[in-house]
XYZ file of C-alpha atoms in Angstrom:
236
model
C -69.642 -53.839 15.053
C -66.445 -51.827 15.560
C -66.368 -49.322 18.392
C -67.101 -45.727 17.407
C -65.066 -42.750 18.598
C -66.682 -39.783 20.283
C -67.605 -36.843 18.089
C -65.374 -34.344 19.946
C -62.341 -36.619 19.446
C -62.902 -36.732 15.690
C -63.289 -32.957 15.494
C -60.090 -32.430 17.476
C -58.140 -34.717 15.155
C -59.515 -32.970 12.076
C -58.502 -29.539 13.389
C -54.856 -30.516 13.801
C -52.555 -29.358 10.969
C -51.178 -32.072 8.788
C -47.471 -32.638 9.297
C -45.456 -32.865 6.128
C -41.797 -33.648 5.688
C -39.911 -30.916 3.797
C -36.675 -31.670 2.009
C -34.239 -28.832 2.668
C -31.171 -28.463 0.506
C -27.890 -27.226 1.876
C -27.089 -23.756 0.559
C -23.546 -23.283 -0.638
C -21.820 -20.424 1.167
C -19.187 -18.419 -0.646
C -17.157 -15.744 1.056
C -14.647 -13.220 -0.212
C -11.666 -11.954 1.685
C -12.557 -8.577 3.223
C -10.348 -5.598 2.582
C -8.117 -4.468 5.416
C -9.343 -0.887 5.428
C -12.472 0.620 3.911
C -11.203 4.073 3.053
C -13.473 7.078 2.409
C -13.567 8.939 -0.878
C -11.317 11.948 -1.259
C -13.509 15.006 -1.976
C -12.767 16.736 -5.260
C -10.382 14.052 -6.536
C -10.704 10.971 -8.720
C -7.600 9.308 -7.240
C -8.673 7.023 -4.374
C -6.612 6.167 -1.349
C -4.486 3.231 -2.559
C -5.106 -0.315 -1.468
C -2.780 -1.986 0.990
C -1.888 -5.062 -1.054
C -3.239 -4.526 -4.598
C -0.559 -4.044 -7.288
C -0.461 -0.411 -8.404
C 2.054 0.202 -11.208
C 1.710 3.997 -11.020
C 3.224 4.048 -7.518
C 7.049 3.857 -7.431
C 8.327 0.680 -5.760
C 9.233 0.900 -2.105
C 13.033 1.314 -2.018
C 13.518 -1.137 0.857
C 11.063 -3.759 -0.390
C 8.548 -5.720 1.713
C 9.660 -6.701 5.171
C 10.724 -10.364 5.300
C 9.830 -10.750 8.991
C 6.553 -9.980 10.758
C 4.552 -9.628 7.530
C 1.694 -7.929 9.371
C 3.844 -4.789 9.560
C 3.627 -4.453 5.753
C -0.046 -3.464 6.056
C 0.181 -0.791 8.747
C 2.287 1.918 10.345
C 4.431 -0.207 12.638
C 7.747 1.625 12.478
C 10.539 -0.775 13.418
C 8.346 -2.805 15.782
C 8.253 -6.577 15.536
C 7.590 -9.545 17.791
C 10.292 -9.996 20.421
C 11.090 -13.292 22.087
C 12.506 -13.991 25.519
C 12.070 -15.918 28.755
C 10.264 -15.600 32.047
C 12.751 -16.548 34.768
C 11.424 -17.791 38.092
C 12.966 -16.066 41.116
C 12.658 -19.186 43.251
C 14.333 -21.889 41.183
C 15.382 -19.935 38.046
C 13.230 -21.982 35.685
C 12.954 -20.359 32.263
C 9.633 -20.218 30.423
C 9.647 -19.133 26.808
C 7.410 -16.158 25.963
C 6.914 -13.416 23.367
C 6.116 -9.715 23.356
C 3.850 -8.395 20.600
C 3.679 -4.724 19.522
C 0.845 -2.637 20.914
C -1.238 -2.215 17.733
C -4.479 -0.225 17.432
C -6.957 0.491 14.632
C -7.125 4.276 14.264
C -8.681 6.937 12.040
C -5.946 9.511 11.456
C -6.780 12.908 9.975
C -4.976 13.910 6.781
C -5.024 17.664 6.201
C -4.026 17.373 2.536
C -6.650 14.738 1.689
C -9.337 16.242 3.917
C -10.489 12.826 5.204
C -9.730 10.377 7.983
C -7.414 7.553 6.897
C -8.042 4.167 8.481
C -4.920 2.250 9.394
C -3.305 0.026 11.963
C -0.694 1.887 13.958
C 1.448 1.138 16.988
C 1.412 3.388 20.024
C 5.058 4.334 19.456
C 4.339 5.497 15.888
C 1.201 7.281 17.105
C 3.348 9.249 19.536
C 5.784 10.094 16.727
C 2.894 11.317 14.553
C 1.770 13.659 17.333
C 5.309 15.011 17.743
C 5.732 15.486 13.962
C 2.548 17.543 13.709
C 0.127 15.137 12.059
C -0.061 12.243 9.655
C 1.051 14.257 6.613
C 4.204 15.555 8.282
C 5.059 12.055 9.483
C 4.679 10.591 5.992
C 6.732 13.380 4.380
C 9.793 12.803 6.560
C 12.955 12.921 4.439
C 15.442 11.069 6.619
C 16.355 7.512 5.559
C 15.248 6.087 8.895
C 11.811 7.662 8.502
C 11.438 6.084 5.053
C 12.392 2.710 6.567
C 9.824 3.147 9.330
C 7.035 3.910 6.839
C 7.008 0.433 5.351
C 5.180 -0.449 2.113
C 1.809 0.872 3.354
C 3.232 4.169 4.576
C 5.061 4.554 1.266
C 1.752 4.275 -0.610
C 0.117 6.859 1.632
C 3.111 9.131 1.110
C 2.679 8.902 -2.674
C -1.053 9.614 -2.396
C -0.758 12.788 -0.364
C 1.992 14.051 -2.697
C -0.556 14.054 -5.539
C -2.831 16.566 -3.787
C -2.880 20.222 -4.956
C -1.926 21.409 -1.468
C 1.320 19.426 -1.491
C 2.068 20.350 -5.103
C 1.776 24.037 -4.215
C 3.946 23.514 -1.146
C 6.699 21.869 -3.205
C 6.520 24.690 -5.771
C 7.046 27.284 -3.024
C 10.014 25.342 -1.673
C 11.614 25.256 -5.131
C 11.033 28.989 -5.543
C 12.616 29.673 -2.142
C 15.704 27.712 -3.205
C 15.919 29.652 -6.472
C 15.054 26.657 -8.651
C 12.847 26.929 -11.739
C 9.350 25.429 -11.621
C 9.331 21.703 -12.222
C 7.620 20.860 -15.492
C 7.878 17.252 -16.575
C 8.028 16.487 -20.265
C 7.868 20.119 -21.465
C 11.411 20.541 -22.823
C 10.937 21.953 -26.334
C 13.442 21.011 -29.027
C 14.467 23.403 -31.857
C 12.113 21.643 -34.271
C 9.159 22.380 -31.985
C 8.683 18.862 -30.599
C 8.794 17.807 -26.972
C 11.971 16.004 -25.912
C 10.204 13.021 -24.391
C 7.810 12.626 -27.313
C 10.636 12.887 -29.839
C 12.649 10.198 -28.063
C 9.665 7.855 -27.944
C 8.937 8.483 -31.633
C 12.543 7.694 -32.624
C 12.531 4.540 -30.522
C 9.264 3.328 -32.044
C 10.570 4.032 -35.542
C 13.780 2.088 -34.941
C 11.878 -0.830 -33.483
C 9.543 -0.875 -36.485
C 12.513 -0.856 -38.892
C 14.348 -3.469 -36.772
C 17.328 -1.151 -36.645
C 20.182 -1.554 -34.193
C 20.724 0.862 -31.350
C 24.287 2.121 -31.437
C 26.525 5.134 -31.130
C 27.241 7.313 -34.116
C 30.789 7.750 -35.284
C 31.020 11.341 -34.079
C 29.459 10.457 -30.701
C 31.880 7.633 -29.928
C 34.972 8.607 -27.972
C 38.470 7.750 -29.085
C 39.443 4.321 -27.870
C 35.865 3.283 -27.161
C 35.618 -0.506 -26.694
C 39.345 -0.888 -27.422
C 40.855 -4.124 -26.161
C 43.551 -3.610 -23.600
C 46.546 -5.871 -23.325
C 46.920 -7.941 -20.199
C 49.491 -6.343 -17.893
C 52.638 -8.317 -17.289
C 53.387 -9.391 -13.771
């Protein structure tokens, strides 16, 4: 006769939860590259603050192009700062150790009076000091000297274009033109004698000539005398 187990041992074994083996599948993780700055919405305007790297055809190209060195400066207000290289020289035995100096960069929220919001950007302490001396972010971006335009970089150029689209800046430019005695700037409103707009008439003529596969050339009365005349080679 086989030995019997005590009753309390059987009850204890029955009360234990049954262990089961679960097969867990590995979940595929997919990540997207985060944006550099999450900008707030501009109140009362449908034009957002432009992206740092996204192609925007409505913005004029930066006249100096992207910076070929220290590419991080293309996405912030770095001025002319870049990584500098040098040596640490020992005073005892004059041993040189190679080292580098990086710009002092901070993430800041700078107030824009024309946009009415804080603009998030990376900025160096030297540029931050220049912004304070200029009177704010808007005045720094609107600098007209060539060196200021070089210091803006591609990101500063985009911010400059954005604040120039605000009604406050448009009114300011209109007052400056009036003070200089210039007429108000109205793009595409030159009326021709036939009642059409100059820009629209030119586009209509161009589309018509392209549809008819006509050649673009000068009329006989528009061409100057001697136009495209071959000149003889001077004798030496």
